[in-house]
Amino acid sequence: MESRLVLPAQAIKLALNSDSEFKLAARFWNCNIRFAIGKDLYFMRITDGVVQNFSAGTEGFDPYEIHIGGTEGCWEEMMVDPPKPFYHDWFGASFHHDFEISGDLASAYAYYFAIRRIQIITARCVREARLVA
């Protein structure tokens, strides 16, 4: 891992799977998402609205339909509470900052509220992990 920002993958997975808003927004969703923090990669597999796996690193052949990523600085701005304008949402950041969402955008838009919950839960878990460290 090259980045100083490390996502607590297991905590994020557990939090998403116990979050009633995510469960409702993600029901019936099957998707593989690649997250990039600079050069560091994370992969999330969602099956029928349940996060089956979320892990750091890559074997080089990890499948994904949606890519969400940007610079470490951009990610850091999104982890604070409250975030500045256009850092509050991955889509907003993709229009105004060094951030991107690509791949199967039809699925991303259809499950926009599930993606928003992923962003909110991720930021919360990062902040909580920093309090413990």
C-alpha positions as MATLAB code, in Angstrom:
seq = 'MESRLVLPAQAIKLALNSDSEFKLAARFWNCNIRFAIGKDLYFMRITDGVVQNFSAGTEGFDPYEIHIGGTEGCWEEMMVDPPKPFYHDWFGASFHHDFEISGDLASAYAYYFAIRRIQIITARCVREARLVA';
ca = [
       0.000    0.000    0.000;
       1.440    3.307   -1.095;
      -1.304    5.561    0.243;
      -1.482    6.841    3.808;
      -5.279    6.531    3.593;
      -6.214    2.924    4.279;
      -9.833    1.847    4.065;
     -10.875   -0.456    6.922;
     -12.369   -2.943    4.463;
     -13.787   -5.441    6.943;
     -15.422   -2.705    9.051;
     -16.947   -1.161    5.914;
     -18.293   -4.526    4.759;
     -19.872   -5.243    8.163;
     -21.314   -1.725    8.445;
     -22.870   -1.854    4.972;
     -24.405   -5.271    5.548;
     -26.001   -4.070    8.789;
     -27.169   -0.703    7.384;
     -30.908   -0.727    6.678;
     -30.665    2.115    4.131;
     -28.001    0.276    2.151;
     -29.993   -2.962    2.280;
     -33.035   -1.210    0.842;
     -31.153    0.750   -1.827;
     -28.972   -2.199   -2.908;
     -31.575   -4.954   -3.017;
     -31.294   -7.060   -6.189;
     -27.928   -5.400   -7.058;
     -25.120   -7.586   -8.367;
     -21.921   -5.679   -8.995;
     -18.146   -5.673   -8.646;
     -16.679   -2.272   -7.776;
     -13.039   -1.235   -7.976;
     -11.981    1.610   -5.688;
      -8.691    3.404   -6.355;
      -6.976    5.668   -3.845;
      -4.112    6.877   -5.958;
      -2.458    3.607   -7.014;
      -3.951    1.546   -4.176;
      -6.844   -0.671   -5.235;
      -9.757   -2.177   -3.319;
     -12.407   -4.512   -4.693;
     -15.985   -4.953   -3.474;
     -18.307   -7.733   -4.613;
     -22.039   -7.202   -4.071;
     -24.474  -10.084   -4.664;
     -28.220   -9.531   -4.299;
     -27.523   -6.372   -2.316;
     -25.116   -7.986    0.163;
     -21.418   -7.144    0.286;
     -19.820  -10.569   -0.115;
     -16.228   -9.379   -0.151;
     -14.302   -6.144    0.256;
     -10.537   -6.368    0.179;
      -7.401   -4.374   -0.476;
      -4.954   -5.210   -3.219;
      -5.240   -6.956   -6.528;
      -4.157  -10.132   -8.260;
      -4.202   -8.182  -11.529;
      -7.281   -9.905  -12.904;
      -9.972   -8.744  -10.504;
     -13.283   -8.188  -12.315;
     -15.229   -4.977  -11.904;
     -18.123   -3.204  -13.575;
     -17.793    0.151  -11.820;
     -14.596    2.065  -11.065;
     -14.564    4.748   -8.356;
     -11.271    6.478   -7.729;
      -9.134    9.534   -7.408;
      -6.111   11.023   -5.766;
      -5.384   10.434   -2.111;
      -5.889   14.145   -1.459;
      -9.346   14.058   -2.975;
     -10.277   10.986   -0.912;
      -8.992   12.687    2.242;
     -11.267   15.680    1.597;
     -14.227   13.283    1.383;
     -13.455   11.628    4.717;
     -13.957   14.722    6.896;
     -17.255   15.579    8.552;
     -18.753   17.655    7.114;
     -17.004   17.590    3.733;
     -16.568   20.745    1.655;
     -18.903   21.304   -1.307;
     -18.445   18.797   -4.133;
     -16.532   16.459   -1.827;
     -19.770   15.295   -0.206;
     -20.539   12.889   -3.051;
     -18.435   10.802   -5.437;
     -20.466   12.009   -8.431;
     -20.031   15.649   -7.441;
     -16.315   15.121   -6.940;
     -16.066   13.515  -10.387;
     -17.362   16.716  -11.989;
     -15.327   19.197   -9.936;
     -12.192   17.464   -8.648;
      -9.536   14.897   -9.555;
     -11.926   11.982   -9.151;
     -13.727    9.619  -11.503;
     -16.578    7.185  -11.741;
     -16.533    4.995  -14.813;
     -17.623    1.654  -16.170;
     -21.258    0.536  -16.120;
     -22.778    3.927  -15.423;
     -26.307    2.649  -16.089;
     -25.913    0.396  -13.041;
     -24.213    3.164  -11.075;
     -27.091    5.550  -11.735;
     -29.725    2.887  -11.054;
     -28.101    2.173   -7.685;
     -27.045    5.742   -6.955;
     -28.469    5.697   -3.417;
     -26.632    2.463   -2.619;
     -23.411    4.065   -3.883;
     -24.120    7.118   -1.717;
     -24.494    4.825    1.316;
     -21.173    3.173    0.458;
     -19.550    6.617    0.427;
     -21.167    7.709    3.696;
     -20.363    4.441    5.495;
     -16.785    4.441    4.137;
     -16.146    7.951    5.446;
     -17.660    7.082    8.823;
     -15.578    3.898    9.149;
     -12.369    5.746    8.209;
     -13.053    8.414   10.845;
     -13.849    5.773   13.476;
     -10.667    3.830   12.646;
      -8.619    7.000   13.057;
     -10.099    7.633   16.505;
      -9.006    4.172   17.637;
      -5.492    4.407   16.165;
];
